[in-house]
XYZ file of C-alpha atoms in Angstrom:
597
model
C -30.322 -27.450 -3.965
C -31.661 -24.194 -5.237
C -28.528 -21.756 -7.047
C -30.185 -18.718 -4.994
C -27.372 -16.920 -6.708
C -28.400 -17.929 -10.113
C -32.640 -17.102 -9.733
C -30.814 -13.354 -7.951
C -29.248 -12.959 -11.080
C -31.798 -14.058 -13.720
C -34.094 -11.411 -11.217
C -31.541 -8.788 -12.046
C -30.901 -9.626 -15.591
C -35.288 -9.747 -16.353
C -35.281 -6.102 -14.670
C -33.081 -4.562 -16.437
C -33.757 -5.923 -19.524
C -37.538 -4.894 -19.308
C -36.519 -1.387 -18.214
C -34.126 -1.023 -21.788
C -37.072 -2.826 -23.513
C -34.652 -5.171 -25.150
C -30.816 -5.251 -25.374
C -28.088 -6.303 -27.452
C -26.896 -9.818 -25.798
C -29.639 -12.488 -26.271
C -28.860 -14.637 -22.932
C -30.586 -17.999 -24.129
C -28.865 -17.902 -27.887
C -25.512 -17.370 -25.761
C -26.191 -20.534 -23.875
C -27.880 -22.503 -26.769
C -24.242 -21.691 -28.880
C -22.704 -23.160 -25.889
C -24.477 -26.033 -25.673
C -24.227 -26.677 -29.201
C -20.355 -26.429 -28.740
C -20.007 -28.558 -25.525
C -21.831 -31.457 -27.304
C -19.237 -31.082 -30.522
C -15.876 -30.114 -28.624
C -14.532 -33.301 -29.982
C -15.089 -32.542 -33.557
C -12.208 -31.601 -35.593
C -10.607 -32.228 -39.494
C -7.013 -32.206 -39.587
C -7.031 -32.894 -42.918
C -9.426 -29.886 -43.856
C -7.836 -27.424 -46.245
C -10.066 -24.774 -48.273
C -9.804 -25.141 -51.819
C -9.048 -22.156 -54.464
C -6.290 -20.610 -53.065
C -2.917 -20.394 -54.917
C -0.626 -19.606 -51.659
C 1.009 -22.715 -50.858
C 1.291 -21.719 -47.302
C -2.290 -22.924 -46.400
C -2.250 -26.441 -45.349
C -3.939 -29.336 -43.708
C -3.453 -29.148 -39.934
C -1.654 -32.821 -40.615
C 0.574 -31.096 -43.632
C 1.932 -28.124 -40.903
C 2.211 -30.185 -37.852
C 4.584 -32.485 -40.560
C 6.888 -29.588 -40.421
C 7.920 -30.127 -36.551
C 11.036 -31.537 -35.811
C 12.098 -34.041 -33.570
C 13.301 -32.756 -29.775
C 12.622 -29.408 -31.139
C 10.910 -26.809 -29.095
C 7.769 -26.185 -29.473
C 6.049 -22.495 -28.639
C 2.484 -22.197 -28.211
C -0.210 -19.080 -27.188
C -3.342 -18.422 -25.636
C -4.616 -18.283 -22.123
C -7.221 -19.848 -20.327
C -9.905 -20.819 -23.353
C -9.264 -18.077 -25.623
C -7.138 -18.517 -28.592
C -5.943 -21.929 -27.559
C -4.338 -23.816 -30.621
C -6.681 -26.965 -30.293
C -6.151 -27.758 -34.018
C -2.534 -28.223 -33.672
C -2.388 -30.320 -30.864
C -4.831 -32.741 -32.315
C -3.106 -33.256 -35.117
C 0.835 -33.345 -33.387
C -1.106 -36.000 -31.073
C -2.271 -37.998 -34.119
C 0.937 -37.705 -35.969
C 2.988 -39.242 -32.815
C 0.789 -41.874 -31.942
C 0.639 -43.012 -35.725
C 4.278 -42.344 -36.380
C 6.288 -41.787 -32.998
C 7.071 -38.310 -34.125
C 7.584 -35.460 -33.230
C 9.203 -37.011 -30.302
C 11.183 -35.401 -27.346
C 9.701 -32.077 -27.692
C 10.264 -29.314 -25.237
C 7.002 -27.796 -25.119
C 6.418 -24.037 -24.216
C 3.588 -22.310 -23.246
C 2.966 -18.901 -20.943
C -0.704 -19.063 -19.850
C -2.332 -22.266 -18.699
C -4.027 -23.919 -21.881
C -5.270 -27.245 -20.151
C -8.430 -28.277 -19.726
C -8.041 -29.746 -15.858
C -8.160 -33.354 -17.861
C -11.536 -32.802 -18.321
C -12.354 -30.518 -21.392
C -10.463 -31.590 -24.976
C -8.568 -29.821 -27.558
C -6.058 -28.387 -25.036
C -2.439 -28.577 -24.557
C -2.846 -31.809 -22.498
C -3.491 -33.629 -25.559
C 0.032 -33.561 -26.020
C 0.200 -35.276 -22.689
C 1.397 -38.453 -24.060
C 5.055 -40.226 -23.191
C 7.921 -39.798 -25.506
C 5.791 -37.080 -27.209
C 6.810 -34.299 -24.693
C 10.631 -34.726 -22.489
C 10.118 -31.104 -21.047
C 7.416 -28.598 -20.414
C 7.860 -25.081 -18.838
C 4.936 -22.856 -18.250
C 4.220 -20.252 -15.697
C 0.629 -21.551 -15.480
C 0.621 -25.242 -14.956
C -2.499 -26.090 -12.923
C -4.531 -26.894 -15.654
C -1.966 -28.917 -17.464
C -3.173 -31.820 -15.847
C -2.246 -35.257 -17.958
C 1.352 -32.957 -18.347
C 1.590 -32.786 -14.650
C 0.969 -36.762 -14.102
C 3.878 -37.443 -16.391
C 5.695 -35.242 -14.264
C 4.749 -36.716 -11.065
C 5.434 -40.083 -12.891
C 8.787 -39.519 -13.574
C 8.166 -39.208 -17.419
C 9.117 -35.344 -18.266
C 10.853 -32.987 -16.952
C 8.920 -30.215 -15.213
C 10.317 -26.219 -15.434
C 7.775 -23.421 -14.066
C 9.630 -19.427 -13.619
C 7.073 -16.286 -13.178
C 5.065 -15.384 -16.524
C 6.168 -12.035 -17.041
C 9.518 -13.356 -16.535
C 9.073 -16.241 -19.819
C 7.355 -13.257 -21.576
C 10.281 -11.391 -21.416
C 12.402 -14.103 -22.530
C 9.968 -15.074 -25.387
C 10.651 -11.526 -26.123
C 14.159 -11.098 -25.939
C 14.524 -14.438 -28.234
C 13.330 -12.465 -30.841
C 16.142 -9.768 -30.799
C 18.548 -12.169 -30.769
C 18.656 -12.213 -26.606
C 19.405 -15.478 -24.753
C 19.128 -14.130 -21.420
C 17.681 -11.903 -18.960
C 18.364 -10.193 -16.116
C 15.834 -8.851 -13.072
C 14.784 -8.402 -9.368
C 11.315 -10.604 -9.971
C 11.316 -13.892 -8.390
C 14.269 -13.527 -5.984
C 13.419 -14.735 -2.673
C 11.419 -17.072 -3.733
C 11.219 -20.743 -4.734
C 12.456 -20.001 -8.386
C 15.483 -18.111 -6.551
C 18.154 -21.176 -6.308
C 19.385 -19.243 -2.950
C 15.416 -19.935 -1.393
C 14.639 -22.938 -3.680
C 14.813 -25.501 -5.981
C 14.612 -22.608 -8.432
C 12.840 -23.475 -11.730
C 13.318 -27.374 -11.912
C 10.278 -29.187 -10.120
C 11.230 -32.693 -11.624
C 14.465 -34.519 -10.187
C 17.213 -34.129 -12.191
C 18.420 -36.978 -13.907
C 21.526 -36.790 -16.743
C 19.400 -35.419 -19.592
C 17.597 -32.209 -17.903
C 18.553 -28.756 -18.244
C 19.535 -27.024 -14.621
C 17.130 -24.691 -12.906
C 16.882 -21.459 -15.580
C 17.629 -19.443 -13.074
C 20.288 -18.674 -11.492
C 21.817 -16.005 -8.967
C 23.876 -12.984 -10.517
C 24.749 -10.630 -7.833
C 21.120 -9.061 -5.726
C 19.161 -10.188 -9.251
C 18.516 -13.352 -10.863
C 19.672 -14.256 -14.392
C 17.275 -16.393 -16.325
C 17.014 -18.104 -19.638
C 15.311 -20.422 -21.733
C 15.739 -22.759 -24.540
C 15.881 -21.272 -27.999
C 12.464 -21.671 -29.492
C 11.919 -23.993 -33.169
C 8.371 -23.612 -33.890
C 6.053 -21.131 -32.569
C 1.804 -22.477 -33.704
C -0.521 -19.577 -32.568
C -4.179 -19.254 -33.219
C -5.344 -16.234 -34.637
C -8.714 -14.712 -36.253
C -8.509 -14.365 -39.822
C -5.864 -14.752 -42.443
C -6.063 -12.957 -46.272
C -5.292 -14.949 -49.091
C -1.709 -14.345 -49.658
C -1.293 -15.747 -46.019
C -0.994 -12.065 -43.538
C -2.369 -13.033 -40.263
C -5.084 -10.326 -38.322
C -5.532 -10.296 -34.716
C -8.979 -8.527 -35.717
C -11.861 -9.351 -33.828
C -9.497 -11.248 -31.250
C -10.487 -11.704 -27.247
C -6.639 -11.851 -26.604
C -3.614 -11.781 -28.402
C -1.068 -13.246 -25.987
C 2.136 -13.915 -27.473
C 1.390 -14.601 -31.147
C 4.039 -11.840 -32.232
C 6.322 -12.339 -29.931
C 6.512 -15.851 -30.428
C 6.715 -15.476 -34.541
C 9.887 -13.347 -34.061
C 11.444 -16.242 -31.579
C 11.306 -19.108 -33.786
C 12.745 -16.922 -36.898
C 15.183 -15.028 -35.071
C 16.275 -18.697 -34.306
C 15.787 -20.075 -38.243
C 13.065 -21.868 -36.919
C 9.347 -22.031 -37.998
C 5.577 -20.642 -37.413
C 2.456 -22.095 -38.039
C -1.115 -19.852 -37.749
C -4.474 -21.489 -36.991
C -7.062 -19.023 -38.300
C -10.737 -19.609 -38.369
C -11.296 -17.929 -41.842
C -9.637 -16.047 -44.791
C -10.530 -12.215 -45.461
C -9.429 -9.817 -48.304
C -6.203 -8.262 -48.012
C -5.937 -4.886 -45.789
C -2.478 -3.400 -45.872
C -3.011 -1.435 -42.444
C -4.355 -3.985 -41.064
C -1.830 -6.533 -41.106
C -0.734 -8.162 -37.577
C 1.789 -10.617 -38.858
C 3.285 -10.465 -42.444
C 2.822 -13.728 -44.335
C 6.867 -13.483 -44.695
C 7.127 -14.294 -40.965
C 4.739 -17.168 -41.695
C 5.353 -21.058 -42.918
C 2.076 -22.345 -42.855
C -1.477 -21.160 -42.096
C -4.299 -23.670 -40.869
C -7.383 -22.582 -41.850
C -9.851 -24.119 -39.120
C -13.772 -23.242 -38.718
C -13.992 -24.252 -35.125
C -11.302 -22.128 -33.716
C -12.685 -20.192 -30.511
C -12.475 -16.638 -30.038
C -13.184 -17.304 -26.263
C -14.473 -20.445 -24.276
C -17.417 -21.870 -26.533
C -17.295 -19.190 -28.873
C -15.903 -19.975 -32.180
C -14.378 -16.957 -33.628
C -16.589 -17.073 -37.000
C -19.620 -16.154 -34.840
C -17.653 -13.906 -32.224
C -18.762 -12.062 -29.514
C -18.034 -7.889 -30.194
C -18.373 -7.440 -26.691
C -14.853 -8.901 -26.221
C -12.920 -7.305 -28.738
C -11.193 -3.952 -28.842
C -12.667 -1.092 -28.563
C -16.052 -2.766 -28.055
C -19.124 -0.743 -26.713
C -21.706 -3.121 -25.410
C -24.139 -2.199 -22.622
C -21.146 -3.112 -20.150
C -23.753 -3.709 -17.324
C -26.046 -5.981 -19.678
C -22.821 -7.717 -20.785
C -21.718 -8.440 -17.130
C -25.106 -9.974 -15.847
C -25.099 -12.568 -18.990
C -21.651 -13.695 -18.086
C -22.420 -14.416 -14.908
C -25.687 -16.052 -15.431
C -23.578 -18.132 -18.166
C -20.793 -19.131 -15.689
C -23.844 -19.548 -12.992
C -25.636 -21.902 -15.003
C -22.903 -23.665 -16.366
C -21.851 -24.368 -12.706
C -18.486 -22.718 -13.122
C -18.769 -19.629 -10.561
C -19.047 -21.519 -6.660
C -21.781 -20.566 -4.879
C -20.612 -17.689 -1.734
C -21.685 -18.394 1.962
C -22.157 -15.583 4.319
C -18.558 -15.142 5.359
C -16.986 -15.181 2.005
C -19.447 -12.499 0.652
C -18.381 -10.717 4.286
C -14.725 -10.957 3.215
C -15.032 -9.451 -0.178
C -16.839 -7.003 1.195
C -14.136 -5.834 4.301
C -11.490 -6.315 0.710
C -13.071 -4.080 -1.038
C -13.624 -1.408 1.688
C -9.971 -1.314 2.181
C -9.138 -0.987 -1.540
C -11.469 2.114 -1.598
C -9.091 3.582 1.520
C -5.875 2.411 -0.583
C -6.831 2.949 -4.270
C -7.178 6.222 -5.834
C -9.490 6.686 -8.832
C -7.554 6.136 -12.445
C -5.382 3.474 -10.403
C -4.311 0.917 -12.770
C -5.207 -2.657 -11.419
C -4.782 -6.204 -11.441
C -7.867 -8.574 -9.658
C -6.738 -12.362 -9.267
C -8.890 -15.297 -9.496
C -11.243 -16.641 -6.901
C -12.262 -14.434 -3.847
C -10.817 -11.343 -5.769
C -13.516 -11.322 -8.206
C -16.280 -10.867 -5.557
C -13.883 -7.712 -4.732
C -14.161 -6.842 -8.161
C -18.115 -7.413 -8.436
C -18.671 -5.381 -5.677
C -16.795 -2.261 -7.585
C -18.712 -2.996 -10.363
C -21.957 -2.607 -8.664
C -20.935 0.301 -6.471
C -20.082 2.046 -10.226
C -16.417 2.449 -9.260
C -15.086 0.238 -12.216
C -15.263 3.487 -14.281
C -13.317 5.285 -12.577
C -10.596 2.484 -12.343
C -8.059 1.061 -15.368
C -8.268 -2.536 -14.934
C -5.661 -4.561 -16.486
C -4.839 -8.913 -16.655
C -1.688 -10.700 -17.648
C -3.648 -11.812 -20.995
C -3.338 -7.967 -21.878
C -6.729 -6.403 -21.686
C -6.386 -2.876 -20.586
C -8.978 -0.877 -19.548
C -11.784 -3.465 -20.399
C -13.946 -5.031 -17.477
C -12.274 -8.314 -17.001
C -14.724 -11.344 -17.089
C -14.454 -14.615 -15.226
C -15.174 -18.447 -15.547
C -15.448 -20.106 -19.104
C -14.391 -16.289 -20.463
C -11.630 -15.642 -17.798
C -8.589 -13.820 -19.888
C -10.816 -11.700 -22.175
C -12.277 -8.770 -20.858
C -15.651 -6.587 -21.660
C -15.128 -3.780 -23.780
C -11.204 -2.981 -23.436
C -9.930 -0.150 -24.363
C -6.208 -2.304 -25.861
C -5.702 -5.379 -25.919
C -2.225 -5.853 -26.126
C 0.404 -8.739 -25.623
C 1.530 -10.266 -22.158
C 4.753 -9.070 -22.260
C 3.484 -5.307 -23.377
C 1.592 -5.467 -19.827
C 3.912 -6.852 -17.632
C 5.993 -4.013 -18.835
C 3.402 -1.618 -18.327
C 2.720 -3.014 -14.729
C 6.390 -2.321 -14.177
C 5.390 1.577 -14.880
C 1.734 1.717 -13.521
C 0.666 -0.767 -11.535
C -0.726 0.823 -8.188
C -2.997 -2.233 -6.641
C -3.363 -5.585 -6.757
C -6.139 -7.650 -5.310
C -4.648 -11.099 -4.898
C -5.399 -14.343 -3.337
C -3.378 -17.389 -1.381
C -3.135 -20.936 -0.415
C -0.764 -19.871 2.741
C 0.766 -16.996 4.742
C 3.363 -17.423 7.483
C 4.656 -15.997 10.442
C 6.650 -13.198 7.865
C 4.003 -12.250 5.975
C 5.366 -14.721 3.101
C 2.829 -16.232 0.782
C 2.096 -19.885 -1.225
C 0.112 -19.152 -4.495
C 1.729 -22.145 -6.434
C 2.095 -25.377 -4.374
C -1.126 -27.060 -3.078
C 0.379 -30.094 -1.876
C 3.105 -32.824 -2.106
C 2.206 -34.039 -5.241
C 3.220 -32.166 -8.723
C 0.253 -33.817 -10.110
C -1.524 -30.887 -8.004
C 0.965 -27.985 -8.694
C -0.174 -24.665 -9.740
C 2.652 -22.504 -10.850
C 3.467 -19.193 -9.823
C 1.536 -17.200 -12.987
C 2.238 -13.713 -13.309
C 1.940 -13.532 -9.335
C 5.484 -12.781 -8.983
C 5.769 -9.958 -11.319
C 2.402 -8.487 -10.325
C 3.198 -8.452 -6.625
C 6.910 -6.946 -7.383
C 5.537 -4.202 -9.618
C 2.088 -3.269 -7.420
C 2.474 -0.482 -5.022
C 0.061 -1.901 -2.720
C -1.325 -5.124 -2.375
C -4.201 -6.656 -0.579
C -4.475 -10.831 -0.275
C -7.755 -11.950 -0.248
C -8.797 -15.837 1.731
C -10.647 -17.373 4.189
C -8.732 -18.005 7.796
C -8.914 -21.548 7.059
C -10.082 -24.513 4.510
C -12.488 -26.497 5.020
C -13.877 -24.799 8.378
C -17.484 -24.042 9.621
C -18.546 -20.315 10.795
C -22.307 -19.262 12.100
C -22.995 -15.661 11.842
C -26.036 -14.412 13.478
C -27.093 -10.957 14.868
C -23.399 -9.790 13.274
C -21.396 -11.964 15.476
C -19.081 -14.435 13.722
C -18.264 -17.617 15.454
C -16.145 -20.210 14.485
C -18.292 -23.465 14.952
C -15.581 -26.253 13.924
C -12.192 -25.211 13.197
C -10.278 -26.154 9.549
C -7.233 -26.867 8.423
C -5.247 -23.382 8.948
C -3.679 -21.472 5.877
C -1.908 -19.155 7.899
C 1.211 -21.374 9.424
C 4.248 -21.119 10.619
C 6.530 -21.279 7.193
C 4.473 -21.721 4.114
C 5.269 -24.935 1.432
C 6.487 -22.647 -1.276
C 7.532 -19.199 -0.911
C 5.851 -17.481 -4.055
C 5.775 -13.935 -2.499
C 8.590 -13.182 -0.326
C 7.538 -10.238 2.336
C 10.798 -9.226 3.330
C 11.747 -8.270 -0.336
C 8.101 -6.178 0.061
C 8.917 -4.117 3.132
C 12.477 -3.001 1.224
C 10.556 -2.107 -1.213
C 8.490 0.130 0.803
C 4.980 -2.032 -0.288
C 1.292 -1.385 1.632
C 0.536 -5.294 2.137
C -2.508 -6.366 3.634
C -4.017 -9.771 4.362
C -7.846 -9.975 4.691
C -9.437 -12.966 5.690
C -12.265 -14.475 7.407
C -11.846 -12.922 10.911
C -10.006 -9.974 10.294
C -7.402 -7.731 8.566
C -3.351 -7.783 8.934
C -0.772 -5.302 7.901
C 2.678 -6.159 6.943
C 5.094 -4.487 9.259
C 8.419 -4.820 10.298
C 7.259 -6.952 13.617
C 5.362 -9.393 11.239
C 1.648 -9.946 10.318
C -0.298 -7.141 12.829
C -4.101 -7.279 13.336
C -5.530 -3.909 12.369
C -9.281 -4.915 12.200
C -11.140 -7.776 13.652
C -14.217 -9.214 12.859
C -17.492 -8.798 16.236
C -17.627 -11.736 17.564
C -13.912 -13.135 17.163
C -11.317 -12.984 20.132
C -7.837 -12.893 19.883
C -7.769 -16.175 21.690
C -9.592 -17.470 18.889
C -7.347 -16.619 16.511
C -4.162 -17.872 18.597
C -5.712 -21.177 18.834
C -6.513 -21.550 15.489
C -3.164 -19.806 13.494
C -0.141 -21.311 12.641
C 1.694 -18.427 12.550
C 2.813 -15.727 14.706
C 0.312 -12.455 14.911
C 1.344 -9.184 16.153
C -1.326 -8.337 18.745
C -1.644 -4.266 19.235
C -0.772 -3.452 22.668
C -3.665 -1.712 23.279
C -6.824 -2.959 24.811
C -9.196 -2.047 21.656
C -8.842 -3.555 18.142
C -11.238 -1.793 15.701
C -14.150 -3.970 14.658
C -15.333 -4.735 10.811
C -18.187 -2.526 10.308
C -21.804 -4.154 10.760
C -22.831 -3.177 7.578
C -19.426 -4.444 6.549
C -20.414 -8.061 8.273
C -24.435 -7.666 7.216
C -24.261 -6.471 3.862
C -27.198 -4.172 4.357
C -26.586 -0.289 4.030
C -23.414 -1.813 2.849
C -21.665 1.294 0.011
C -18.153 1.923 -1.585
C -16.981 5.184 -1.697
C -13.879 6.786 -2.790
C -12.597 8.624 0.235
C -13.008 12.362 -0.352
C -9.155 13.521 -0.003
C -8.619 10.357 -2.519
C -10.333 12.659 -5.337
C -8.555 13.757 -7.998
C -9.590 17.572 -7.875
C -10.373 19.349 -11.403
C -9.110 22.975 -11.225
C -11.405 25.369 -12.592
């Protein structure tokens, strides 16, 4: 089958290269380096030390990872592909299965760092029984061998919101054990609505949920962190760590001051040593026990940082537009970014006319994962993304926010900054967030982090739960239901053979609770294939509905219960909405911010 998306873009990217004569992102070098790294993934020496230096922090990968205790536990950064710490957990993995230590481990980590059991070097190569006894992560998805020993019985399973363990992470290094907030109750991590944090049984070894009521708030904690390993860029020869040239820098810092706070440890993975600049310095080689020096550490996903790509560090200033079309030809090719039918291109389309009627230009923003990023395509081509501050959970501010293989780093950002520095920024700024779900019910509440039955397919609740308790308004993106099959001809939309339904009468998993939203006063809107519905009081209300689509087809085919306006007409979607042709975003003219003279 022909990638009609792929042969679009390549169309695009030939034009607009010919009319620059030239730019500054070779595509085919981009995906011959990524080639070249997918058929050496596996390559690795932990016993690889450079020679000359005098510091006696640099060691072997096998020499730091010697340092870890036994049931200690065990911090570790990145997100997604960038930064991850693959070094490190090849050589803990090695030292167990040789010596059956460290064992019993409670292993820590904010942003999901697995590879989906598929790709290798991630945190799932720790994945192995008696190695790891806990695991807590906000992201857990990806985590895949981690989540079969769950599901097995074999470790103990904690998730809580990531903003939430970023905070914590935090507060460890002041000395703080605990903390107290508003994020998360009503949900499944509230103890009052849910298991709270504990997915495994408990059995007479594991810890209680971590959270736990204290008055309208919840209180939560976490155990003291040992040994923080974080990957960084570069280190100088005395052993001071620079997030220089970094895609993200997660939680490096805060997870340095944790584990010495505590008495406990850090170890650096760096891809190369540089001379000695004072201002510079991220992390003082004070803070540090050992530094890793490793060659194949990536900047981002395929990219090792000693051939890194500008374009993703701060204060970057590539041709933004040239830089966009190669990642998506990259992602296209490499069969990461799904092909869009007719309807889901439709959807993002109806999302992202009702974030031009919400937003206001210089509204800070957060764009999830999946339908979302058509929404946020579709600003980018209209030319709106420069009049927006987008923002992720990885901390790129003000950068264009890439997806796929490169999802976490962003194109030219303005800051990049640590997790917790923007979930306490979105507690400040956030205006809109463009989110998506696995299932709304008859209140408006909404399942982001259990797919099914089985932890071996749990998700995790991310930073949802902090992003949708700090964003003004909020618009879920999804299609009506999975797995069904639409025709849409001459603008009608019919529903052909009906799916399983994702709106229902009480989701799995409450990850966002809608009652907690109305007291808070929230603009919540749920998009989907065959219409729009506001959050009110009453429940989920149909505000716009897609030609074609009667409200008996949307009674037989929901789960939940729809408010149905009293009067006789519901306004339709557009038809250049539905079509796509003569299709524009525009900011609405009393939304401009007026410059006086």
């Amino acid at each position: 089958m022909i990638n009609r998306d792929l042969l679009h873009t390549l169309k695009q990217f030939a034009l607009y290269r010919l009319d620059r004569k030239g730019g500054d992102i070779p595509f085919f070098k981009s995906i011959a380096r990524l080639l070249l790294f997918r058929l050496t993934w596996k390559k690795r020496n932990i016993d690889y030390s450079p020679s000359g230096l005098d510091c006696d922090k640099f060691k072997s990968a096998r020499k730091a990872v010697a340092m870890i205790p036994d049931g200690s536990t065990v911090f570790t950064t990145g997100i997604a592909a960038n930064s991850r710490c693959s070094i490190f957990y090849w050589a803990i993995r090695e030292r167990f299965m040789k010596t059956a230590s460290p064992r019993g481990i409670t292993l820590v980590a904010l942003g999901g760092v697995g590879g989906r059991g598929k790709a290798p070097g991630t945190i799932e190569e720790l994945g192995v029984p008696g190695l790891v006894d806990r695991h807590i992560s906000a992201h857990l998805e990806t985590h895949k061998s981690l989540l079969m020993m769950a599901d097995r019985g074999l470790l103990e399973l904690h998730t809580m919101p990531m903003g939430v363990l970023a905070f914590l992470v935090e507060a460890q290094g002041r000395g703080v054990r605990s903390i107290k907030t508003g994020v998360g109750t009503g949900t499944f991590v509230d103890p009052r609505s849910g298991p709270g944090t504990i997915m495994t049984l408990p059995n007479p070894g594991s810890l209680p949920s971590l959270s736990r009521p204290s008055g309208k708030l919840l209180k939560y904690s976490l155990p003291t962190i040992d040994v923080a390993c974080f990957c960084a860029p570069y280190a100088d020869r005395e052993g001071n760590i620079y997030f220089k040239n970094a895609a993200v820098i997660t939680d490096n810092l805060d997870g340095v001051r944790a584990a010495k706070a505590a008495g406990g440890i850090a170890l650096a993975t760096v891809s190369g040593i540089i001379e000695k600049d004072e201002k510079s310095i991220s992390i003082p080689a004070s803070m540090i026990d050992a530094v890793v020096v490793n060659p194949r550490n990536e900047q981002t996903g395929g990219v090792l940082q000693t051939n890194y790509y500008p374009m993703f560090t701060q204060g970057a200033s590539a041709d933004i537009k040239e830089a966009y079309l190669i990642i998506k030809l990259i992602n296209l090719f490499m069969g990461i970014t799904p092909q869009r039918g007719k309807t889901e291109s439709t959807i993002a389309r109806m999302a992202a006319s009702l974030f031009v009627e919400e937003a206001r230009p210089g509204a800070v923003v957060n764009i999830g994962v999946g339908l979302p990023e058509e929404v946020s395509r579709l600003l980018f081509e209209s030319d709106l993304y420069s009049d927006l501050v987008f923002t992720t959970e990885s901390g790129i501010y003000n950068g264009l926010p890439t997806s796929g293989i490169y999802f976490g780093a962003g194109i030219n950002p303005e800051r990049i900054i640590s997790s917790s520095a923007m979930f306490h920024l979105y507690e400040k700024e956030l205006d809109i967030a463009v989110l998506g779900f696995l299932q709304v019910d008859s209140k408006g509440n909404v399942n982001v982090s259990r797919k099914s039955g089985s932890l071996a397919d749990y998700v995790g609740p991310g930073g949802f739960p902090n992003i949708t308790s700090c964003a003004k308004t909020i618009i879920f993106v999804g299609n009506w239901m999975d797995g069904a099959k639409y025709s849409l001809r001459g603008g009608l939309l019919k529903i052909k053979k009906p799916g399983i339904g994702k709106f229902v009468s009480k989701v799995d998993e409450i990850t966002f609770n809608a009652d907690a939203a109305l007291r808070d006063g929230k603009n919540v809107y749920y998009v989907t294939t065959i219409g729009i519905f506001r959050l009110t009081v009453k429940g989920l209300e149909l505000i716009e509905i897609m030609p074609g689509i009667s409200t008996d087809d949307i009674r037989t085919t929901c789960g939940s219960d729809i408010v149905i306006p009293a009067w006789d007409f519901i306004p339709k979607v557009r038809p250049e909405t539905v079509s796509g042709r003569g299709f524009s975003l525009q900011w609405k003219i009393d939304s401009m911010k007026m410059t006086p003279n």
